[in-house]
Each structure stands twice: as C-alpha cells, then as structure tokens.
Coordinates of C-alpha atoms in Angstrom, one line a residue:
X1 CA 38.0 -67.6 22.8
X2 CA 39.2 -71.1 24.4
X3 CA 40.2 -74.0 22.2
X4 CA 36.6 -76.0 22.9
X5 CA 34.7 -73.2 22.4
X6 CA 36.3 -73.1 19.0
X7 CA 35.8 -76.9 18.7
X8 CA 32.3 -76.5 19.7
X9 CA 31.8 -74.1 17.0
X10 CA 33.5 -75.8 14.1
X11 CA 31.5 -79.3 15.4
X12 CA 28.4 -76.9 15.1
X13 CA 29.3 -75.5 11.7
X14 CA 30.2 -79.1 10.1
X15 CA 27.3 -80.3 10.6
X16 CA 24.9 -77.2 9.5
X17 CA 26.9 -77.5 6.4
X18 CA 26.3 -81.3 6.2
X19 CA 22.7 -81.0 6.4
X20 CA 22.6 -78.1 4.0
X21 CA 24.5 -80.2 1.6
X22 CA 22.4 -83.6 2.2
X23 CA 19.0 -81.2 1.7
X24 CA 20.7 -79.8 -1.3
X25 CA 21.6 -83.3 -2.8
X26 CA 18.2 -85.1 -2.1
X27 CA 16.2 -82.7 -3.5
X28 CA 18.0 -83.0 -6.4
X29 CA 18.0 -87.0 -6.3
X30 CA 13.9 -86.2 -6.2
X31 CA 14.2 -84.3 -9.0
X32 CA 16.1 -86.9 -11.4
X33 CA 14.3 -89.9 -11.3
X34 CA 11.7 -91.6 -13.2
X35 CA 8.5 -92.3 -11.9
X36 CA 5.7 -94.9 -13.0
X37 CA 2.4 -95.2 -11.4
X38 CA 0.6 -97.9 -11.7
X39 CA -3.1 -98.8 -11.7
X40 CA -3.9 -95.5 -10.1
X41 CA -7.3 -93.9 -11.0
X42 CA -7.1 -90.1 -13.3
X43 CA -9.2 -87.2 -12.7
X44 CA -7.6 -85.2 -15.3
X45 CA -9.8 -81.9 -14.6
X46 CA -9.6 -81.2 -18.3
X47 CA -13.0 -80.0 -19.7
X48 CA -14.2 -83.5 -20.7
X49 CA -12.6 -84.7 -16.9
X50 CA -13.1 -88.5 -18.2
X51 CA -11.8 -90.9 -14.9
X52 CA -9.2 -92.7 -16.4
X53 CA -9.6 -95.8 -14.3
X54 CA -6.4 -98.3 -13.4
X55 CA -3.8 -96.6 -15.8
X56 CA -0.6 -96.5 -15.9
X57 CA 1.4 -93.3 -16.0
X58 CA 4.9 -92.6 -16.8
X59 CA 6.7 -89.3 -14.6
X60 CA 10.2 -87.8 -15.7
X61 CA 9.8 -84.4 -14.5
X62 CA 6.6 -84.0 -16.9
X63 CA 4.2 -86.5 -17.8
X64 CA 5.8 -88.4 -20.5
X65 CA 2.9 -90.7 -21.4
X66 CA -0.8 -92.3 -20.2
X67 CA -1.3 -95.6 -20.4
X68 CA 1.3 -96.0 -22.9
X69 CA 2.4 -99.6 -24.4
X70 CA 6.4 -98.4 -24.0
X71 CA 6.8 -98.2 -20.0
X72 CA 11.0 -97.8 -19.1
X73 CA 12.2 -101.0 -17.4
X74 CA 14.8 -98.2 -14.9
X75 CA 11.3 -96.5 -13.3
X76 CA 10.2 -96.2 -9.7
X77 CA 7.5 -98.0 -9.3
X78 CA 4.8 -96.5 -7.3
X79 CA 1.8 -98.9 -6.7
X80 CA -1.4 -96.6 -7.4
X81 CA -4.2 -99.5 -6.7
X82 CA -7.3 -97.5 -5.2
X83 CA -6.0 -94.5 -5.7
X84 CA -6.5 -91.4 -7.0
X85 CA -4.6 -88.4 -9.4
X86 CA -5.4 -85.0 -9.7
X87 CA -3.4 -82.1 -10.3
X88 CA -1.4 -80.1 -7.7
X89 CA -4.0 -77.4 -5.9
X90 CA -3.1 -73.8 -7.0
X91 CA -4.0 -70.8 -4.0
X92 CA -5.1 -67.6 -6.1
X93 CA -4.4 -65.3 -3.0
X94 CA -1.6 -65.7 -0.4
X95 CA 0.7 -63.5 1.6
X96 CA 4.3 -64.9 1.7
X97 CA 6.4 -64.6 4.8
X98 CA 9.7 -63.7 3.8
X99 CA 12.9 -62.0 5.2
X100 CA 12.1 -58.4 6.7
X101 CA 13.7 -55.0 7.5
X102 CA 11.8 -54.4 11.1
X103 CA 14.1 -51.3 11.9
X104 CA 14.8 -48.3 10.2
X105 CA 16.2 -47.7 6.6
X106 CA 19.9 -47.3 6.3
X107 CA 21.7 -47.3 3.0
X108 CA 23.5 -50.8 4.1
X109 CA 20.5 -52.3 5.9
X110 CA 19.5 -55.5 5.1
X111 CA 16.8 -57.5 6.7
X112 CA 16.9 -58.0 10.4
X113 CA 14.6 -61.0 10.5
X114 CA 15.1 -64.2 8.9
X115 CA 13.4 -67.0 7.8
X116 CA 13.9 -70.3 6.5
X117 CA 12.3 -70.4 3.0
X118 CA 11.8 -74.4 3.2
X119 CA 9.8 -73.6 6.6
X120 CA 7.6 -71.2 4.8
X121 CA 7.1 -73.4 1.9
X122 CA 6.7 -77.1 4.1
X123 CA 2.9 -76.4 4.8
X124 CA 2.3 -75.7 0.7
X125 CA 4.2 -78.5 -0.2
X126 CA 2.4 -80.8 2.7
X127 CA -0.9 -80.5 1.3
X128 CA -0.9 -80.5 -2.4
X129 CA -0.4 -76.6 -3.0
X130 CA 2.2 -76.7 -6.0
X131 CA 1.3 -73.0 -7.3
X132 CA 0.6 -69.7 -5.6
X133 CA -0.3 -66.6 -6.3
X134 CA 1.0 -64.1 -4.1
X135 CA -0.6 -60.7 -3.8
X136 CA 1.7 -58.2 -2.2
X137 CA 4.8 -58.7 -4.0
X138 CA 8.2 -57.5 -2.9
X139 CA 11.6 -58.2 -4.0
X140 CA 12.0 -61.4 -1.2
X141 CA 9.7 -63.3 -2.8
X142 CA 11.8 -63.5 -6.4
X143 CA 14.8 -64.7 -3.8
X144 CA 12.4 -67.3 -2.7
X145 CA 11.2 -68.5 -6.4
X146 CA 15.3 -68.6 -7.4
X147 CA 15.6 -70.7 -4.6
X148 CA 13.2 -73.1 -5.6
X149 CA 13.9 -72.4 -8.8
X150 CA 17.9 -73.9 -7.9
X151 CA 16.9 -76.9 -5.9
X152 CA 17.9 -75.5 -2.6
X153 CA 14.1 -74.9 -1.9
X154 CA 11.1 -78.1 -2.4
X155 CA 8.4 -75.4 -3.3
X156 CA 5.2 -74.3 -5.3
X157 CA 5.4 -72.4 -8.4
X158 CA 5.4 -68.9 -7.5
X159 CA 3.2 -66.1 -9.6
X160 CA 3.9 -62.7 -8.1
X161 CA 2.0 -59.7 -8.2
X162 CA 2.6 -55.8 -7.2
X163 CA 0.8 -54.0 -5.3
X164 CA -0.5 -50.7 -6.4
X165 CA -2.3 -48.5 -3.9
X166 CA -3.2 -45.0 -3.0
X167 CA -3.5 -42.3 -0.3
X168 CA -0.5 -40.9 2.1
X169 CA 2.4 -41.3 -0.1
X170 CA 3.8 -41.6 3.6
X171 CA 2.7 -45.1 4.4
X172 CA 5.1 -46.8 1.9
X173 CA 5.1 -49.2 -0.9
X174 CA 3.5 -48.4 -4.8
X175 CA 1.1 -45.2 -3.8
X176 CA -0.1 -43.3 -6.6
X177 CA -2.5 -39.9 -6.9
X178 CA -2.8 -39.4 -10.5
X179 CA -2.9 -40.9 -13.2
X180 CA 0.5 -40.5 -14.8
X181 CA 1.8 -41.7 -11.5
X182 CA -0.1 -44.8 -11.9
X183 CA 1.1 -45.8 -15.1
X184 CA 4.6 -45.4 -14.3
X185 CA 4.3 -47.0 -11.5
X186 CA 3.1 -49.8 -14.2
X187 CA 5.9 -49.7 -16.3
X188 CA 8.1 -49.8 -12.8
X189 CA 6.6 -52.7 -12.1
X190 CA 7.2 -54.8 -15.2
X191 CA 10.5 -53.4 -15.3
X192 CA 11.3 -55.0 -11.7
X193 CA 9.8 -58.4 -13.1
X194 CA 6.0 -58.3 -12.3
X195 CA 3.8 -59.9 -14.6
X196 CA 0.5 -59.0 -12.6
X197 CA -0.7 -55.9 -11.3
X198 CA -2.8 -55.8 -7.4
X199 CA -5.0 -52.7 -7.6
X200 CA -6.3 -51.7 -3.9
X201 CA -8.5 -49.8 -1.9
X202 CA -7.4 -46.5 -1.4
X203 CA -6.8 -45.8 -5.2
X204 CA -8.8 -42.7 -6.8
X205 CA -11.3 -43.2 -9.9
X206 CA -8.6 -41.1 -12.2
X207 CA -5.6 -43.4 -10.9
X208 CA -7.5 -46.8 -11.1
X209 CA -8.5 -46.6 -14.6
X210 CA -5.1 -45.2 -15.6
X211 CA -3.8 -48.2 -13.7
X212 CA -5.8 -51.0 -15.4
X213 CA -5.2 -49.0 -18.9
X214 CA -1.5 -48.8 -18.4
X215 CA -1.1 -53.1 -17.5
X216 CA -3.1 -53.9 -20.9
X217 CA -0.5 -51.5 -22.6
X218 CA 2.3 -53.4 -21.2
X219 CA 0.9 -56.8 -21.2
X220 CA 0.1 -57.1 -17.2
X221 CA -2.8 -58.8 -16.3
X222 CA -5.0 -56.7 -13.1
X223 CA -6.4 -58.2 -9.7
X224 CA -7.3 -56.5 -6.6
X225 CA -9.9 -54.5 -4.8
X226 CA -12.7 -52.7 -6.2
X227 CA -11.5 -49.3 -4.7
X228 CA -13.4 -47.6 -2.3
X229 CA -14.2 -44.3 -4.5
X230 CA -16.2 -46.4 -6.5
X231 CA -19.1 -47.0 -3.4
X232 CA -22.4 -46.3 -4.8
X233 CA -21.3 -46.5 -8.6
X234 CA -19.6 -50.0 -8.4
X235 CA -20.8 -50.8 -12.2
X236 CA -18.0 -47.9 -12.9
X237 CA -15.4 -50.3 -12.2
X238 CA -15.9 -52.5 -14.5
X239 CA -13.5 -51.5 -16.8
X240 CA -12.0 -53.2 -20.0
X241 CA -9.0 -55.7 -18.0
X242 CA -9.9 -55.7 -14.4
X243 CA -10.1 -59.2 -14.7
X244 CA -10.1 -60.9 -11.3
X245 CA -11.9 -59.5 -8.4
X246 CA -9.6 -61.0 -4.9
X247 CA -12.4 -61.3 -2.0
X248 CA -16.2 -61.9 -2.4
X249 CA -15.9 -59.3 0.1
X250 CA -14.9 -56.4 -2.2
X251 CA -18.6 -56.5 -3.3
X252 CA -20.4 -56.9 -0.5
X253 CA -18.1 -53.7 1.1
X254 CA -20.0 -51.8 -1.9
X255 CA -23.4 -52.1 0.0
X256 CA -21.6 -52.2 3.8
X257 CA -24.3 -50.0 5.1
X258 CA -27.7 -51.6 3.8
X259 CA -29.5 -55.3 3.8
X260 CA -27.7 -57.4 1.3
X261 CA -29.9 -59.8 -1.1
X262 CA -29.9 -62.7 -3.6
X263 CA -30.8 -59.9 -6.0
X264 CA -27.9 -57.7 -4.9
X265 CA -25.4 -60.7 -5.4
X266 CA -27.1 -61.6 -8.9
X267 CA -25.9 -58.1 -10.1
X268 CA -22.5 -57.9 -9.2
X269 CA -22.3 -61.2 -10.8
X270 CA -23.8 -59.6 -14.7
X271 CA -20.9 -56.9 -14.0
X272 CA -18.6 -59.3 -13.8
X273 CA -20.1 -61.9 -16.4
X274 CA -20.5 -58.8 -18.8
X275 CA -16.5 -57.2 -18.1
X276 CA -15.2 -60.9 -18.3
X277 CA -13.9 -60.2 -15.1
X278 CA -13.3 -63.4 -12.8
X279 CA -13.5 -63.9 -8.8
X280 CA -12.0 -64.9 -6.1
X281 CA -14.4 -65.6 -3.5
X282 CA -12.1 -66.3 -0.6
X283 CA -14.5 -67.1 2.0
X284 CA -12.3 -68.7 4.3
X285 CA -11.0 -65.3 5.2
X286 CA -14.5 -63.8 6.7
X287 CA -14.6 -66.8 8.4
X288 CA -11.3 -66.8 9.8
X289 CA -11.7 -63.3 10.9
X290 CA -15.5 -63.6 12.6
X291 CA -13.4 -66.7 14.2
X292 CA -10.9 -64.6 15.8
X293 CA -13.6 -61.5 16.4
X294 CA -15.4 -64.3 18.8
X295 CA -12.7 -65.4 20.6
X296 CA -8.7 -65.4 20.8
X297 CA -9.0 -69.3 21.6
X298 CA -9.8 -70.2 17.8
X299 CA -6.2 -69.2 17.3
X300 CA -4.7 -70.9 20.2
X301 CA -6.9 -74.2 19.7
X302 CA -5.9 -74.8 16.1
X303 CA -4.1 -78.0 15.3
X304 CA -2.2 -76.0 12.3
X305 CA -0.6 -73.3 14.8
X306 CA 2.2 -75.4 15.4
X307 CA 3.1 -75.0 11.6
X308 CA 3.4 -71.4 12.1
X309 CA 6.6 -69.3 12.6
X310 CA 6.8 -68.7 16.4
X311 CA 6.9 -64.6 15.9
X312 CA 3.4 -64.8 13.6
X313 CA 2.2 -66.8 16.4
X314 CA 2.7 -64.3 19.2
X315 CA 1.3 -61.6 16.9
X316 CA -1.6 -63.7 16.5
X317 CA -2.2 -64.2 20.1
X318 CA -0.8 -60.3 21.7
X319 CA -1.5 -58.3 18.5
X320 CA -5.1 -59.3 17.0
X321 CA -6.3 -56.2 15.6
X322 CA -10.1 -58.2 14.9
X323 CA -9.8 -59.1 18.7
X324 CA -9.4 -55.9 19.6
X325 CA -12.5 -54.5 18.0
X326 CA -15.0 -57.2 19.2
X327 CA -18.8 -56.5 19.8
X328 CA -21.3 -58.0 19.3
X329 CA -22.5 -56.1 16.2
X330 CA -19.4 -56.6 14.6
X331 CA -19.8 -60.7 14.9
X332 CA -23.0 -60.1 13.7
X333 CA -22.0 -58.0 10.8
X334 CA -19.6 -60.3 9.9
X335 CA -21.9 -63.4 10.0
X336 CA -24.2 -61.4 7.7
X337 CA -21.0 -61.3 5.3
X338 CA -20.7 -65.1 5.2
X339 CA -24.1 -65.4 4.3
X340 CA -24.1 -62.9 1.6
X341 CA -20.7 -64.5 0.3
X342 CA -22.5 -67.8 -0.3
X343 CA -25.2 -65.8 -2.0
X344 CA -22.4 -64.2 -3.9
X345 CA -20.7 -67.6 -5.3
X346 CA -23.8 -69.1 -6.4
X347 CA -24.8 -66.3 -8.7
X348 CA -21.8 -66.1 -9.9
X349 CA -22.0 -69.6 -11.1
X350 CA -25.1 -69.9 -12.0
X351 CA -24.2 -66.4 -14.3
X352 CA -20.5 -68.4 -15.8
X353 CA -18.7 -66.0 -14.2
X354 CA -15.4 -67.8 -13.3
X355 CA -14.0 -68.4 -10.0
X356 CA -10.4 -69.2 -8.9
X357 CA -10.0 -70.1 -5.4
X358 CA -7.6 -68.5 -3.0
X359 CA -7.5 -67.9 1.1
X360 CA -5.3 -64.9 2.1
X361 CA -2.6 -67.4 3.4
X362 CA -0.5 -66.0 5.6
X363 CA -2.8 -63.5 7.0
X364 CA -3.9 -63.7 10.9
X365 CA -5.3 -67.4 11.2
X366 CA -5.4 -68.5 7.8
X367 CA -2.8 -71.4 7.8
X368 CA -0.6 -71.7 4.5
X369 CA -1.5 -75.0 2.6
X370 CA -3.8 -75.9 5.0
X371 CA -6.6 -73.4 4.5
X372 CA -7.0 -74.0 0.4
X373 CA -8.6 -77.2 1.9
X374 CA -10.6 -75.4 4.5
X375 CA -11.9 -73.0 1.2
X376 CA -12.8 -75.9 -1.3
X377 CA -14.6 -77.2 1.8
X378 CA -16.0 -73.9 2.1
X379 CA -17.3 -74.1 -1.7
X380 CA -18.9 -77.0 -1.6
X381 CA -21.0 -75.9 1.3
X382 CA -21.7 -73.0 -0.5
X383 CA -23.6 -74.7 -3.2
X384 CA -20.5 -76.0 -5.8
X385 CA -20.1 -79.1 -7.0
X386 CA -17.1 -81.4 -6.0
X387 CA -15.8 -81.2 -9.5
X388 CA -16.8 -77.6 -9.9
X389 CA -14.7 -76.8 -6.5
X390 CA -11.8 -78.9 -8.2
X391 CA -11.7 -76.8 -11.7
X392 CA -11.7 -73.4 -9.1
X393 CA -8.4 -74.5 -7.4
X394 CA -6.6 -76.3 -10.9
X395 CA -7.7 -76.0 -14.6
X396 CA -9.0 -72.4 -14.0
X397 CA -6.7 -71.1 -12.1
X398 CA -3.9 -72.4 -14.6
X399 CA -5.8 -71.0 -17.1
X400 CA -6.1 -66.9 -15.7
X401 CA -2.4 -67.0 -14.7
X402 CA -1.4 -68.2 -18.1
X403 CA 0.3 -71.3 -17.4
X404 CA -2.2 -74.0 -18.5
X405 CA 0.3 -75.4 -21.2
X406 CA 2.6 -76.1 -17.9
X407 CA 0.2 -77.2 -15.0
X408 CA -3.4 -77.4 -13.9
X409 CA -4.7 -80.7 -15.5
X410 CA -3.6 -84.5 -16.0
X411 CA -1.8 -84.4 -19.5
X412 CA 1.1 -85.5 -21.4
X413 CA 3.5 -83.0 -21.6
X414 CA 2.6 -81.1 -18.5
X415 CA 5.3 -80.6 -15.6
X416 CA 4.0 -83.4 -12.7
X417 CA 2.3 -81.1 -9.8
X418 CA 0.3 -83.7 -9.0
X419 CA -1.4 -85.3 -5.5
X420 CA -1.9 -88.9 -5.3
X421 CA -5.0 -89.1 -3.1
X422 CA -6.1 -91.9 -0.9
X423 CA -9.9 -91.5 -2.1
X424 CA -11.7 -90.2 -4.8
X425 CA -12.9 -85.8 -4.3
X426 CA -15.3 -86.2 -6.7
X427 CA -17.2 -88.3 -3.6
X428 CA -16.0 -86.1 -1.2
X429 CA -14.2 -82.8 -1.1
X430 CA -12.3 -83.4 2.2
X431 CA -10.8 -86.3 0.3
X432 CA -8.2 -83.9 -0.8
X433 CA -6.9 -83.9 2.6
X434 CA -6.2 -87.6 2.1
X435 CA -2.7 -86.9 0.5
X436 CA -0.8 -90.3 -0.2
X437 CA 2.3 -88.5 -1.4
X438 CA 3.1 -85.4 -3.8
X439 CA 4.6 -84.7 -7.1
X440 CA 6.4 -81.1 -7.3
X441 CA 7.6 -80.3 -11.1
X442 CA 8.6 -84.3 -10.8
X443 CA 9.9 -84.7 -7.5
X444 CA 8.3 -87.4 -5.4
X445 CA 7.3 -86.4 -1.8
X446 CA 5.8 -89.8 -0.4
X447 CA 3.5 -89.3 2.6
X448 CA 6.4 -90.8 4.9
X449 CA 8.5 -87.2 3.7
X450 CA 5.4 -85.3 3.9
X451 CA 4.8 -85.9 7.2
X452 CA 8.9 -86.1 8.6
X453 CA 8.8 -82.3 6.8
X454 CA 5.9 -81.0 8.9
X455 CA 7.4 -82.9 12.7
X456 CA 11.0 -80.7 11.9
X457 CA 8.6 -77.6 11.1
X458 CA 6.7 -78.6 14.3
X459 CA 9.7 -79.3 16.2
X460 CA 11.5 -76.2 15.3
X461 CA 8.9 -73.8 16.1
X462 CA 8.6 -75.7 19.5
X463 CA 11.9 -75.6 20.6
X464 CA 11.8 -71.2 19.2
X465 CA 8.7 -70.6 20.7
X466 CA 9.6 -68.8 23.5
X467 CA 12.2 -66.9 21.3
X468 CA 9.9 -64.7 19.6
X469 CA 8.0 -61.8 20.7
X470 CA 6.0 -59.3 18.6
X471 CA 6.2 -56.5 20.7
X472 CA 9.7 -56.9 20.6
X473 CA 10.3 -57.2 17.0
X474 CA 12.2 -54.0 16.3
X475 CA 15.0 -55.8 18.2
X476 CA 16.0 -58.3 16.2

C-alpha cells in the first residue's frame, strides 16, 4: 500500500473514531442533566388521568417532583406553555432488525450482515416509542438492550420474548413435538435470559399446554398465537396463563372459512374476559398487508421508506410474498378481516377485556415507530376512545409487562419516557404525532435532535441504496 493510501485510511479512521466518541459523550451529557418543565399541561394516564394544567415538573433521570415548591436553581429550563405531557408510547409487538448470519453455519461464523443499532432504534426514538416488546427474540437483541443499556445506543426499553414453535424440527429455531420438549425448552429459555414466552402456530394441543404450564412454573409470562390444532375448539385454548393474545387476527383465523359476525367477535371476547387473557389487536398489520396485496406502489409511495434499511427495502419491493399471491379474492378476504377486527376490538372492550397495542414493526411495510401512530389511529376509528387508545399503548401495556413501577404514567418516582406534545390527544389522536421533543430514561431529545437523527438515517440509506440487494444477500 502507498503512503496516501495509508494517510487516506488513518484520516478515515480518525474521524469514525471521533464521531463514535462525540456520540458516545453526548449521549451521556443527555443523560446527566436536570431538567425542569415549566407550565406544561399533564395527562398522567393513571386511572384517575386528572390534566394537571400549567405545572411545573422537575426531571433528573426520573421524575423527581410535580409542581413541587423546591425547584433546583442549576435545571434546564424547558418552557412547556401550551403544551402537553404524556408518557413515552410502548409497541406490544415488533420484529427487531439486528445483525444476521445470511450464509451457512460454521463453528467460527459470525454474522455477515451488519447494522447500526442507533439506525434501527432512530425511528422508535423519533416518535415517542420508549419501550418495545419484541416477539421473536434471539440473542442480538440482548447486544442491542446492553448497548442502550451503556449509553453507546439512545433507545427504547427493550422486553424480549422467545419464540416457541412447532412442526419440522428442520426449519430452525425453538421447535417442539411433545410435551417434555416444550418444557425444557421453557426452562432453556429462562436460562438464556427470557422473561416471556411467544407460543406459535404450528405448536400441537399436548405441546401448547405443556408450554403455557411450564412458563407459570418458572415464572414466564405467555403471548403468541392461538395454534392452529386448536381450529374448531378455540375455547380449548384458553388455558390458565395464556395471557396475551398477539393479532386480532389469531381469532378471526379460527373461523377463516365461514361469515364472521358481531356475535362471533362477542365470544372470543367472554374466552378471553373469562381466562383473563389480554389482546393485542394489531390492526395495522391486515392493513398493511391488504395494502401491499393491492399494489407494490403502497410500499414505494410511503414517506417512512426512506427510514428503512436499504436491504429491507429491496426485499420489500423484489421479494413481497403478499404481492406475489394477489387476487382479487384474497383483497377481498382480507378487507373482510379489517372489518371483523374492528368488530373484534369493540367487544372486547365493551367485555373489559384488556388491550395493549402493538403493530408487527419491522415486518413488510409496517415502519418502526411510525406505525404505533398509524395503530392508535387505527383504534380510535375502530370505536376507542382517545384516552382509551392512550391507556392501550402506556398504563396497560406497563402494567402486563410488569414494569408499571418504572414507566407507563406521569408520576414521581418513575424513570422520564415521556413526549412533550404540541397539542392535547385527548382532542385528537394524531396529536401524538405532534412530538415537541422526547424524554428517554431522562435524556432530552428536542425536536431540533429528533429531526437531525431521522435526515442522517435518511441520508445514509440514500447514499446505500443502491448497495443492497436481497437476492443477493447470501453474499455479504
């Protein structure tokens, strides 16, 4: 190598190092500083929800006090006149992208394909999404929560669940066939660090319950499908600690062949009401899907595309497996699902059965961050409230993961995931979109950082996108 090409590279290095560092350092300038907000209207989302209206609030990492006669004098002052606090949003079903092994196992092979944890978590942060829930767990997504967790990464909270499925042991990941397989598959699980449990499709009556048995044992909480052995006897499922159901869709899949009714949605809602099991209705997904059934162009006409990695773009556009199997009866099937799903959420209210909301982030056309908006939007049309909507992506979600004493609501003591809103959501639900700025566990993301954050993600992926191609993934 020639002396400038050695110059070249050490310039190059210096300064990839530099920005590292500076990244490194002013996240952890965000995450040291005390915060006071002033005059900003509360809406605390704790069961009362009383608007707290022009208070003052004091942030150092958690909320250290509400309208409080003590206020430090070495704050920043952040001027909250006309606007509005709620807690950070909370997406109950998402698909991380992470680092990936896209060739064959070796005993020394790593991942082949990279990718920037901050780019993955930009979008979350960008719109108020401060906790996920991600539902195909794998050992990546711990790197990414010690990442944030060190202040390398500005991310959500991550909750991570294992999935558990069944059929050709073959096709990979957790499949079990019996039942003692099942349960050690459990213990495996909370032995690698899992505190949930994602039951799926293919799993036999014997395995499913063993499964579901197995978490209570160990103290692991069960989401996922309604498997598909239970068509026909769907009551059957409703065993003692299934306790969140992850698409709408998993009912109406029960009755796939037949005319679905209000009646048919008020039953699966008793099940539910009567096993304590909550919901995810996730109806964002169907949508996205009959979407991309129609036509390829609702993918390539989205203003959030540019906020996705330039490889999950191509497979988007060249790859659509619900392009590929477009007809008109399956647009129609699918718009018969939407209906049916709005059926489904108001029974399930109007039977108390909780609901948490979620979107299948990550998936084919369902934008990280962006599509929890597109869902509580979703809700509301649907036949929730504004406030209702609210509670499904904060307080209640906070609540079935087990970390209301952290996050989820407006209170002293609680770590600040918080969005400082420009208008009130109580009026209007697409107020959440309005975002003035962002606390994440204390760190101040003003709308100017917001915004700079998603131009580099936009940016980047521009000046990749011809880089990446799906088809061609096993070469990199």
């Amino acid at each position: 190598m020639k002396y400038p090409q050695l110059l070249v590279l050490f310039v190059i290095m210096y300064f990839n190092l530099g920005a590292q560092n500076n990244q490194q350092i002013e996240n952890k300038d965000l995450a040291n500083n005390i915060y006071i907000i002033k005059n900003v209207n509360i809406i605390p989302m704790t069961t009362d929800n009383e608007i707290i209206g022009n208070a003052t609030i004091v942030i150092e990492k958690k909320i250290l006090s509400i309208n409080s006669d003590s206020i430090p004098t070495n704050g920043k002052i952040i001027d909250g006149t006309g606007k509005w606090l709620i807690p950070g949003l909370i997406d109950m079903h998402v698909h991380t992208n992470s680092d990936v092994n896209f060739r064959g196992n070796s005993p020394t092979q790593g991942a082949t394909f990279f990718m920037d944890t901050q780019d993955i978590m930009t979008p979350y942060i960008a719109n108020g999404v401060t906790t996920i829930f991600d539902l195909g767990g794998r050992v990546e997504h711990f790197g990414q929560r010690n990442e944030i967790a060190k202040g390398k990464v500005i991310g959500p909270r991550m909750a991570i669940a294992a999935m558990i499925n069944g059929g050709d042991p073959n096709n990979g990941g957790r499949i079990v066939n019996t039942a003692s397989d099942a349960r050690q598959a459990v213990r495996s699980a909370k032995a690698e660090g899992y505190n949930f449990i994602k039951a799926y499709s293919n799993l036999n009556i014997e395995s499913f319950k063993a499964l579901v048995d197995e978490a209570e044992k160990q103290g692991l909480k069960v989401v996922g499908h309604i498997p598909d052995a239970y068509k026909g006897k769907t009551e059957e499922a409703f065993i003692p600690h299934f306790g969140l159901v992850a698409h709408a869709e998993e009912f109406s899949k029960q009755i796939r062949n037949q005319d679905k009714t209000k009646k048919d949605a008020q039953y699966f809602a008793q099940l539910a009401k009567e096993n304590d099991t909550w919901l995810i209705p996730n109806l964002i997904a169907i949508v996205k899907i009959r979407d991309q059934v129609q036509s390829l162009d609702s993918i390539r006409q989205m203003e959030t595309l540019k906020y996705v990695h330039p490889l999950l773009q191509d497979k988007w556009l060249t790859s659509n497996n619900y392009n590929k199997h477009s007809s008109p009866e399956f647009i129609d099937y699918l718009d018969s699902l939407i209906t049916f799903h709005k059926e489904i959420v108001v029974a399930f209210n109007d039977a108390g059965v909780p609901m948490v909301a979620g979107t299948d982030a990550g998936t084919s056309g369902v934008v990280t961050g962006f599509s929890l908006h597109d869902e509580l939007e979703l809700l509301v049309d649907a036949g929730l409230t504004n406030e209702e909507t609210l509670i499904s992506a904060t307080r209640l979600p906070a609540k079935w993961l087990g970390i209301d004493k952290e996050v989820g609501t407006v209170e002293i003591g609680k770590y600040a995931d918080l969005i400082l809103l420009d208008a009130n959501p109580l009026e209007d639900i697409k107020n959440t979109r309005k975002i003035s700025g962002v606390f994440v566990n204390g760190r101040w993301l003003g709308k100017a950082k917001l915004d700079k954050m998603l131009l580099e993600l936009e940016q980047k992926n521009n000046a990749e996108k011809d880089k990446y191609e799906w088809k061609k993934r096993r070469e990199y």
